[in-house]
XYZ file of C-alpha atoms in Angstrom:
559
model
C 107.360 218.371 132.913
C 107.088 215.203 130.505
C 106.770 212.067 131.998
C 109.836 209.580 130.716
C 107.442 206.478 130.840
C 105.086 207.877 128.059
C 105.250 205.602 124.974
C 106.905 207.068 121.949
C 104.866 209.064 119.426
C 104.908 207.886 115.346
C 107.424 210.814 115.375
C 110.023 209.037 117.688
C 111.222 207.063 114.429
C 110.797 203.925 116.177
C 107.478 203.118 114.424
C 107.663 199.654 112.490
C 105.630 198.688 109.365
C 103.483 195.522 109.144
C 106.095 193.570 106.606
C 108.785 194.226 109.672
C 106.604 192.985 112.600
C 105.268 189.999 110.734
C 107.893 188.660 108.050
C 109.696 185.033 108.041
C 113.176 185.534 110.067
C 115.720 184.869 106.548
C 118.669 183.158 106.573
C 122.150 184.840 105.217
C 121.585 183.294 101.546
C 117.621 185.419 101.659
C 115.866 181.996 102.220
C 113.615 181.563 104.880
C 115.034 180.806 108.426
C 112.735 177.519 109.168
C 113.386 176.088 105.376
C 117.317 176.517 105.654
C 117.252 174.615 108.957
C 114.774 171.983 107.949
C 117.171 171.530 105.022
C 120.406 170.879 106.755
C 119.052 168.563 109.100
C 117.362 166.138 106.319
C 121.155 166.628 104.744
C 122.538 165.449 108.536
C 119.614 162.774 108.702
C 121.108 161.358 105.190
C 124.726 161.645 105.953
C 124.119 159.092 108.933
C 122.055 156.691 107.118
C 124.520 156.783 104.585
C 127.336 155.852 107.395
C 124.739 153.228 108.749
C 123.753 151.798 105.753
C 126.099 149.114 104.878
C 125.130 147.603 108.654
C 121.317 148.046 107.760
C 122.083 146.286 104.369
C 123.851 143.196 106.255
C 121.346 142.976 108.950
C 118.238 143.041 105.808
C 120.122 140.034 104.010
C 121.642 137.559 106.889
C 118.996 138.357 109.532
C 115.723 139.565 108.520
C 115.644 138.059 105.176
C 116.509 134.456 106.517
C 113.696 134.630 108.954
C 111.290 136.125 106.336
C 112.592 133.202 104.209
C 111.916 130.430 107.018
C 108.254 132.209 107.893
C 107.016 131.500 104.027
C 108.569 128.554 104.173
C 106.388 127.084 106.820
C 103.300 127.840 105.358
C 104.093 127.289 101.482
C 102.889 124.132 99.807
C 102.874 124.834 96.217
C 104.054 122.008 94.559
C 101.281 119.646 94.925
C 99.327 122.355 92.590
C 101.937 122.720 90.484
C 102.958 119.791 89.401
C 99.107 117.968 89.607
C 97.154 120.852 88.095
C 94.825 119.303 86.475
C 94.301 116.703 88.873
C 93.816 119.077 91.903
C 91.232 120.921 89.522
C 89.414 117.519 89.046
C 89.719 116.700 92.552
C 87.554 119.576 93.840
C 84.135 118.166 92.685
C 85.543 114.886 94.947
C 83.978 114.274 98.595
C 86.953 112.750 100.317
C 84.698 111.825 103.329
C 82.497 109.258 101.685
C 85.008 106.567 100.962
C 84.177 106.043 97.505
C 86.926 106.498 95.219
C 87.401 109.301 92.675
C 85.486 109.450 88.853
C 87.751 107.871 86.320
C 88.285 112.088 85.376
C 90.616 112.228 88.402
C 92.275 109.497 87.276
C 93.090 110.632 83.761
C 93.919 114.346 85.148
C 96.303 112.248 87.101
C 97.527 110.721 84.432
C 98.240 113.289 82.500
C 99.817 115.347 85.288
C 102.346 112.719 86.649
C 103.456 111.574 83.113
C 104.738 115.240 82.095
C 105.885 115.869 86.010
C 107.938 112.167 85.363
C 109.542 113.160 82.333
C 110.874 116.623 84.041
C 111.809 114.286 86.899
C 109.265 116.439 89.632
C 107.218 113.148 90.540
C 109.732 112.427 92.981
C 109.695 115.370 94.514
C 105.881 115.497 94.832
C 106.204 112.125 96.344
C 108.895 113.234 98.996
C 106.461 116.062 100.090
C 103.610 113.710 100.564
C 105.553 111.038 102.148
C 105.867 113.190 105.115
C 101.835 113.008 105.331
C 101.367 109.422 104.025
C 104.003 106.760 104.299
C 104.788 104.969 101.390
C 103.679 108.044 98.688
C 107.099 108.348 97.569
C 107.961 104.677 96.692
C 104.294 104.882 95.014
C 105.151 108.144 92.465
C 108.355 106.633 91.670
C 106.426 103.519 90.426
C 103.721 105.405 88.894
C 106.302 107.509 86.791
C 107.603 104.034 85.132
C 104.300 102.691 84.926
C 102.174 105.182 82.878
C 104.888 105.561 80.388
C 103.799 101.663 80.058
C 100.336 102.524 79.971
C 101.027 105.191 76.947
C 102.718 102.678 75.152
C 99.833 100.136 74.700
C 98.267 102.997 72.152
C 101.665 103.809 70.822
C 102.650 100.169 69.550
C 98.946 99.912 68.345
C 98.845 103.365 66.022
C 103.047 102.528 65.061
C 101.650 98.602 64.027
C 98.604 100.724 61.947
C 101.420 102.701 60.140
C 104.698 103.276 60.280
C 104.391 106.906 59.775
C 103.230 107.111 63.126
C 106.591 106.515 64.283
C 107.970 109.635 62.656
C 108.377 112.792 64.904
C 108.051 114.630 61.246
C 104.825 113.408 60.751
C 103.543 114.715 63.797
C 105.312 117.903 63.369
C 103.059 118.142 60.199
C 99.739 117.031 61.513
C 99.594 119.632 64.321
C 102.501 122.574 63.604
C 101.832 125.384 61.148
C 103.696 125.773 58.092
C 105.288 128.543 59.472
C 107.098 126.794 62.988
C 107.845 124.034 60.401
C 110.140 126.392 58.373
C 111.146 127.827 61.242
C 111.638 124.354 63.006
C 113.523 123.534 60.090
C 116.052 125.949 59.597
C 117.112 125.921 62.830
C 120.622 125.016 63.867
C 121.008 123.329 67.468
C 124.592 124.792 67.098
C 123.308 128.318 67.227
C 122.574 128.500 71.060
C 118.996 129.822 70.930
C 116.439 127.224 71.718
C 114.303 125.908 68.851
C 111.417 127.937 67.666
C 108.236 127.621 69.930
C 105.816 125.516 69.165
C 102.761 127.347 66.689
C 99.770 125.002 66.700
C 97.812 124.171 63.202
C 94.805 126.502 62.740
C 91.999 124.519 63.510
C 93.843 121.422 65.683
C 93.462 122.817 68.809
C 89.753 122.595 67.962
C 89.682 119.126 66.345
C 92.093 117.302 68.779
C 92.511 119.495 71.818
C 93.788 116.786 74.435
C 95.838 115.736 71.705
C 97.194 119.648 70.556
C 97.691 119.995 74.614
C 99.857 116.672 75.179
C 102.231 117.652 72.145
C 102.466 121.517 73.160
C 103.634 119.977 76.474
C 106.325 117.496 74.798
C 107.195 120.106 72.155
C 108.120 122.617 75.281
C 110.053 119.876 77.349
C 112.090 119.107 74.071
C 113.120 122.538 72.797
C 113.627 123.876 76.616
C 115.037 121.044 78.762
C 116.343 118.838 76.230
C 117.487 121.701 74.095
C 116.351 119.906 70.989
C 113.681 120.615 67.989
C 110.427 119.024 68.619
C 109.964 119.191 65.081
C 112.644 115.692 64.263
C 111.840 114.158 67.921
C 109.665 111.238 68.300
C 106.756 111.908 70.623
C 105.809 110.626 74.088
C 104.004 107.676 74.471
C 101.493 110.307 76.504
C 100.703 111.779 72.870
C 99.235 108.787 71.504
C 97.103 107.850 74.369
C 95.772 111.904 74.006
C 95.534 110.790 70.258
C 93.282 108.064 70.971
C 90.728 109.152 73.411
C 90.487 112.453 70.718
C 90.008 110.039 67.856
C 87.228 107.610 69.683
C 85.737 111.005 71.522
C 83.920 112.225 68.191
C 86.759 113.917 66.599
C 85.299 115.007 63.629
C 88.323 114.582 61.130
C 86.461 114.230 57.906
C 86.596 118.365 58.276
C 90.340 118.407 58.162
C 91.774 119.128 54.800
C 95.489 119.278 55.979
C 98.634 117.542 55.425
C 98.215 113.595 56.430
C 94.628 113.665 56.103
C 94.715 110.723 54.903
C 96.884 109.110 57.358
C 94.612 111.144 59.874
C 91.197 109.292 58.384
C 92.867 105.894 58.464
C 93.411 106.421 62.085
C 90.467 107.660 63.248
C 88.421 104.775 61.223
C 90.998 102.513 63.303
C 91.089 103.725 66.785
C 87.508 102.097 67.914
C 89.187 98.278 67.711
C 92.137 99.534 69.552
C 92.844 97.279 72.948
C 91.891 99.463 75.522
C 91.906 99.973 79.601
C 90.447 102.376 81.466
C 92.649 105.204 83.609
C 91.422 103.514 86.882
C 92.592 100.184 85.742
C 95.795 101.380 84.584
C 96.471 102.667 87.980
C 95.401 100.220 89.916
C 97.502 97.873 87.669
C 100.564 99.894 88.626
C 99.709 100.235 91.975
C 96.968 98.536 94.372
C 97.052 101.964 96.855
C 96.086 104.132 93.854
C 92.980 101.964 94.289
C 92.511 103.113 97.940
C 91.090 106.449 99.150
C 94.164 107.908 101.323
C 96.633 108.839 98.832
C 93.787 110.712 96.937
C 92.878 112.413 100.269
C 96.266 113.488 100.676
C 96.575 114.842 97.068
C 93.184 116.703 98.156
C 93.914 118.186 101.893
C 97.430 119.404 100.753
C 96.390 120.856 97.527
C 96.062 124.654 98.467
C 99.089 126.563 97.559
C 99.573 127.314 101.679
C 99.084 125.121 103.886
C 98.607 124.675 108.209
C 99.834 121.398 107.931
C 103.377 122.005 108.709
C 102.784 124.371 111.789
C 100.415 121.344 112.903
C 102.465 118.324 112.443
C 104.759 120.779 115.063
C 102.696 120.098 117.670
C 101.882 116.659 117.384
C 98.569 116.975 115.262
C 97.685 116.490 111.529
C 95.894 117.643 108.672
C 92.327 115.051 107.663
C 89.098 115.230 105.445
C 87.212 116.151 108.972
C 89.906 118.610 109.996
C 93.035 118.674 112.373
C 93.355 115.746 114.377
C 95.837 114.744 117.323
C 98.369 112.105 116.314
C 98.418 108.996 117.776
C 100.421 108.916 121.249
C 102.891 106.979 119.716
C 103.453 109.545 117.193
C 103.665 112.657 119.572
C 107.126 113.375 119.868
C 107.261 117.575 119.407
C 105.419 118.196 122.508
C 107.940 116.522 124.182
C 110.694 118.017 122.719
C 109.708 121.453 123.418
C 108.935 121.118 126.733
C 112.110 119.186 127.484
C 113.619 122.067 125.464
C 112.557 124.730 128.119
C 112.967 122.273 131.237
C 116.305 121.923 130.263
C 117.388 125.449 129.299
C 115.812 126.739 132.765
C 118.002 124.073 134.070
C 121.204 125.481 132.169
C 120.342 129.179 133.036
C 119.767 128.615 136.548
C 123.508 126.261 137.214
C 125.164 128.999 135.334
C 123.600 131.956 137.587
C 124.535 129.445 140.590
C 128.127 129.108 139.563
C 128.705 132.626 138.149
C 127.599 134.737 140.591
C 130.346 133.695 143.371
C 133.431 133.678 140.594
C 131.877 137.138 139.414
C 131.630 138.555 142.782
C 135.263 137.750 143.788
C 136.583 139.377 140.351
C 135.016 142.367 140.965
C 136.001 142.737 144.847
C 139.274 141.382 143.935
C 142.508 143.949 142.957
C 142.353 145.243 139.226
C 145.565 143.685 138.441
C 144.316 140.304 140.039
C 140.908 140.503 138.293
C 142.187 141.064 135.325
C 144.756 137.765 135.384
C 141.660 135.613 136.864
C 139.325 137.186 133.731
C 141.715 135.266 131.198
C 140.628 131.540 132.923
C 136.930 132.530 132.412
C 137.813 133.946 128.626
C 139.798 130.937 127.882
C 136.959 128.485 126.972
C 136.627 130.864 123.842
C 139.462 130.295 122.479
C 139.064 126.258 122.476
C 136.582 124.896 119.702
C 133.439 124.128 120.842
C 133.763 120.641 119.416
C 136.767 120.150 121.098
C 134.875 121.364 124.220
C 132.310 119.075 123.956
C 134.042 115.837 122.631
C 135.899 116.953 126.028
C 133.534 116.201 128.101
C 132.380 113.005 126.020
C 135.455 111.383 127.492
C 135.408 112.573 131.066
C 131.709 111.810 131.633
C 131.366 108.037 129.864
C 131.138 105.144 132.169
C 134.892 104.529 131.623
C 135.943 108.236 131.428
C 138.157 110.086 134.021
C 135.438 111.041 136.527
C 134.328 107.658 137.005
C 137.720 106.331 136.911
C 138.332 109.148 140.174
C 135.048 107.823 141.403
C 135.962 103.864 141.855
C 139.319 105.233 143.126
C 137.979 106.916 145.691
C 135.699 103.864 146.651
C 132.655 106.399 146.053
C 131.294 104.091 143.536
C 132.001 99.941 142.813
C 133.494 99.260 139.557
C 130.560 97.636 137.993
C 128.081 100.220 139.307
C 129.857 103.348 137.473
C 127.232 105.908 136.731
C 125.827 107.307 133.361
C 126.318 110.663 133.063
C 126.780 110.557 129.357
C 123.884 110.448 126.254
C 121.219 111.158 128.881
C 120.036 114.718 129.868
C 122.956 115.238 132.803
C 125.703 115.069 130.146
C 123.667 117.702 128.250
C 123.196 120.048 131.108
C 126.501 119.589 131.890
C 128.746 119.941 129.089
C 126.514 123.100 127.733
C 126.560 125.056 131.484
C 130.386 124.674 131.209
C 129.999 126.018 127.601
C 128.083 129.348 128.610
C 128.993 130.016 131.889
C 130.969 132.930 130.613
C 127.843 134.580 129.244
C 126.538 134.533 132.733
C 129.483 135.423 134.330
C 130.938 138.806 131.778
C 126.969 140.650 132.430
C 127.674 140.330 136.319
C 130.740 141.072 136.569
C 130.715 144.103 134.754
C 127.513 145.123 137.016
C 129.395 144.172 139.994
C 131.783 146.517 139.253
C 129.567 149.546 138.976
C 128.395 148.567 142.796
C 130.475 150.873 145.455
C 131.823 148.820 148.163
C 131.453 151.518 150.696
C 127.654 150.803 150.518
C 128.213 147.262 152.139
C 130.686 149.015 154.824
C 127.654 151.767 155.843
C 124.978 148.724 155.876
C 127.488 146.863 158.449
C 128.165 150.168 160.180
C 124.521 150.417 160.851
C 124.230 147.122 162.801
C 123.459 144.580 159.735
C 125.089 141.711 159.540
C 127.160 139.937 156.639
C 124.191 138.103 155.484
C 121.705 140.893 155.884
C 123.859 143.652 154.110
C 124.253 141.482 151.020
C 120.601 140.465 150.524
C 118.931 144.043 151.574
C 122.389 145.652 149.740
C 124.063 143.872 147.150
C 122.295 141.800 145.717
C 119.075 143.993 144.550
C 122.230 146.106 142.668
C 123.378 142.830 141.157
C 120.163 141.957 139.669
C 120.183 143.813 136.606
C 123.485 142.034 136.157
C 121.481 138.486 136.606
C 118.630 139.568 134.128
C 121.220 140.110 131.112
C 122.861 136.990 131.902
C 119.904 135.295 132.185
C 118.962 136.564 128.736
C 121.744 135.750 127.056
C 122.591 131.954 128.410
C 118.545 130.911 127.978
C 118.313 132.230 124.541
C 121.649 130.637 123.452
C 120.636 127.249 125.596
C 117.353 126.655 123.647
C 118.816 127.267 119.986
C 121.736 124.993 120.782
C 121.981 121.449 118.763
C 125.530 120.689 118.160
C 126.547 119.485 122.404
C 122.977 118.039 122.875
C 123.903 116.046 119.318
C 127.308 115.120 120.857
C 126.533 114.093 124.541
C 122.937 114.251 124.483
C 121.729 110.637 123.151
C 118.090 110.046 122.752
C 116.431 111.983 125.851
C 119.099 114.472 125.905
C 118.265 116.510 122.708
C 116.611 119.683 121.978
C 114.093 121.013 119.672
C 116.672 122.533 117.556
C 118.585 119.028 116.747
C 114.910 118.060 115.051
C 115.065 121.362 113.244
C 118.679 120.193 111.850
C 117.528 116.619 111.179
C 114.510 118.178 108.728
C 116.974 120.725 107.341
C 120.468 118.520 106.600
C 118.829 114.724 106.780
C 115.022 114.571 105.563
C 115.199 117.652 103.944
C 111.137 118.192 104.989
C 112.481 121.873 104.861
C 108.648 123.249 105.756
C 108.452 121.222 108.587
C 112.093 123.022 109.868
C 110.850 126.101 109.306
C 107.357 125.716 111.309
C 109.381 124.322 114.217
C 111.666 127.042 113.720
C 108.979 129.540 113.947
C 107.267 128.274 116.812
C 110.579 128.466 119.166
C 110.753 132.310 117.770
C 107.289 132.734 119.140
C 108.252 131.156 122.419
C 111.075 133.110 122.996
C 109.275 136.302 122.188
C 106.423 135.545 124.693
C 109.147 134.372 127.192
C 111.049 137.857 126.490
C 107.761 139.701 126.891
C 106.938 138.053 130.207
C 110.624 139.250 131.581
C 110.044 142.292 130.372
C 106.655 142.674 132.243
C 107.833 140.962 135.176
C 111.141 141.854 135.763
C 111.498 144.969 133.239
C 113.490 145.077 130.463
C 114.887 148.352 131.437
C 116.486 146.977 135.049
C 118.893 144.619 132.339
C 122.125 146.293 132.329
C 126.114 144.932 131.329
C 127.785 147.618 133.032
């Protein structure tokens, strides 16, 4: 008798070959099971970036790109090297800490560098960025941009009084442009639209007169690019014939120059040595007595790197100096103080709004739907008043003659020449700006509230607790993810506020963020804005990592 549990012999037919037992499971198309799948889901993955992409592209550009922006910003300091190259090259061989004054080098780098940045009108602009570390170095650049063109000019009316030819932008166009930019320089048409031919230096010039071939490149640039003019017909700056000069009485060898206006060239050179003459350091100090003084050279110095601390330090009351950062003087301080009334007085805001919110959200959300719902208009109103109006609201009730003092003296609370000040002080601010977010508080709870059965409350009294207990050991423990998101919300929106602390805030009413305005919109120290700026990011990143260590960003909830 065979026994049915026996396994089945090769001759069963139910014998399978290796390919069967170990082969890739295939898809209806023939191609491979695990490729197939892994295909449609990258297709899925695509088809909802594609949906999410426009919201990805507008978060990139008005979010992350603005901050990326403000983060270079604070840290970028590029146009002290750019527009003094040559004098923040010279300045590097300078000690700044001995209180001697720089080598008559820095001065003619300097010279150089702020008579080309004057003529593209960038000395002011250097000055305004070192005004914010020295007082007075914006006054002084605007001078100095008048004055060198002076100090050119004592060489110009000397080589012009020599010759007349001098005077002639041809002749110079001669002396150091090859014959081929001449034809070129020549034929052109300003009516065309393209910008004159670029300037080709003489074979040879660049070696014979290179300060010289240097200060006319630079004028033959400015004229063909921002004037939009050929160099070739334009008289030269008075910067050329000072270059001219110190090539001519520097050992310019121009006996070896067999070009056009040799002569002229000869005559010059034989001239130049009984020229009236100053030094660079004389010049200066002629224009200006502080160019004589070590600070504004020190300043040029410690903010010549391309980035720069000293923004992120001026934020917290300290400054850049030969010896390193410093403190300011107290005097001076006046971020420190503004940051940490900044946090006082959001903590302030935060915590009036949680004590005013909770009760009104509480009684929405134990009241009847259709009540709750009537009652949730009032508390949605105050978004559909402008904020200025809002604010310029409370400007009138709170000021010594405004309606709540007026009630005040009518009541006999207060004497009519004793009426208090509520307004331009910090009370007006926390005021006016826990009216104004109150409903961020009060939306997060009450949509918590309502996710909290009341039959727990009932049981708790049931049990023997009283009103008291049952809320506190009940109610409120459910509520608190309701007071975390609230929280959230009204601090984060209380310390980036300027616009009521501006309004009703006065002098010790302000925050942080009407500074950051001021540097942006009025003083237009735009690095200084952004280093603030980046700071209270940092702060409210720590302060949202504490919460979410403390507290747990998980237990925030809005419904």
């Amino acid at each position: 008798m065979s026994n049915a549990s026996e396994a089945p012999t090769p001759d069963d037919g139910l014998n399978l070959t290796d390919n069967e037992n170990t082969g890739p499971v295939l898809a209806a198309d023939g191609t491979p099971l695990k490729r197939s799948l892994g295909r449609a889901l990258r297709r899925q993955k695509l088809r909802a970036l594609m949906l999410i992409a426009p919201l990805l592209i507008f978060v990139l550009l008005t979010f992350i790109a603005p901050i990326a922006d403000m983060l270079f910003r604070s840290v970028e300091n590029q146009i002290v090297s750019e527009t003094l190259p040559r004098t923040v090259v010279a300045l590097d061989d300078w000690d700044s800490t001995t209180g001697e004054l720089p080598s008559e080098a820095v001065y003619e780098a300097a010279y150089y560098d702020i008579f080309i940045a004057a003529e593209r009108k960038l000395h002011t602009r250097l000055g305004s960025r070192l005004n914010y570390e020295l007082t007075g170095a914006s006054s002084l650049f605007r001078k100095s941009g008048r004055g060198l063109d002076d100090l050119g000019e004592v060489y110009q009316d000397q080589f012009e009084d020599l010759n007349e030819a001098w005077e002639d932008g041809e002749t110079w166009a001669l002396l150091m442009g090859s014959g081929d930019w001449q034809d070129k320089a020549y034929a052109w048409e300003k009516s065309s639209g393209d910008l004159a031919p670029k300037l080709e230096l003489r074979e040879g010039i660049e070696e014979l007169l290179p300060k010289t071939a240097a200060a006319y490149s630079s004028f033959a640039n400015f004229v063909r690019v921002d004037d939009g003019d050929n160099p070739a017909t334009e008289d030269p700056w008075s910067l050329v014939y000072t270059a001219f000069w110190q090539d001519l009485t520097g050992g310019a060898n121009v006996a070896s120059y067999s070009g056009p206006e040799a002569e002229l060239l000869m005559e010059a050179a034989n001239a130049a040595g009984g020229f009236e003459s100053t030094t660079f350091s004389e010049g200066f100090a002629d224009i200006d007595k502080d160019w004589a003084s070590t600070p504004i050279w020190q300043t040029i110095k410690t903010y010549s790197p391309k980035y720069t601390s000293g923004y992120f330090l001026n934020s917290v009351d300290m400054q850049k100096t030969p010896d390193g950062p410093e403190l300011r003087d107290a005097n001076e301080r006046i971020y420190g103080i503004l940051f940490k009334r900044t946090m006082f007085m959001s903590m302030v805001i935060t915590i009036s709004c949680i004590m005013l919110g909770y009760p009104v959200a509480w009684i929405l959300a134990n009241l009847p739907a259709r009540t709750a719902n009537l009652l949730m208009i009032l508390v949605l109103l105050p978004f559909w008043t402008s904020l200025l109006v809002r604010t310029s609201a409370w400007k009138v009730m709170l000021q010594q003659q405004g309606v709540i003092n007026d009630v005040l003296v009518w009541l006999g609370l207060v004497g009519d020449g004793d009426r208090l000040v509520m307004i331009n002080n910090q009370f007006g601010t926390i005021v006016a700006m826990t009216h104004i977010l109150l409903p961020f508080m009060i939306l997060p709870l009450y949509s918590v509230m309502q996710t909290i059965p009341p039959t727990y409350l009932r049981a708790a009294k049931s049990l023997g607790a009283t009103n008291w207990t049952a809320f506190w050991r009940v109610y409120f423990p459910q509520s608190v993810p309701g007071i975390g998101a609230g929280s959230i919300l009204v601090f984060i929106l209380s310390i980036g506020y300027y616009i009521t602390p501006e309004i009703v805030g006065g002098t010790t009413g302000t925050f942080i963020s009407n500074r950051i305005a001021y540097h942006i919109s009025s003083s237009l120290n735009w690095g200084l804005a952004a280093a603030l700026g980046t700071i209270l990011l940092a702060v409210v990143m720590i302060l949202y990592w504490a919460y979410d260590k403390i507290v747990g960003i998980d237990n925030v909830k809005l419904g």
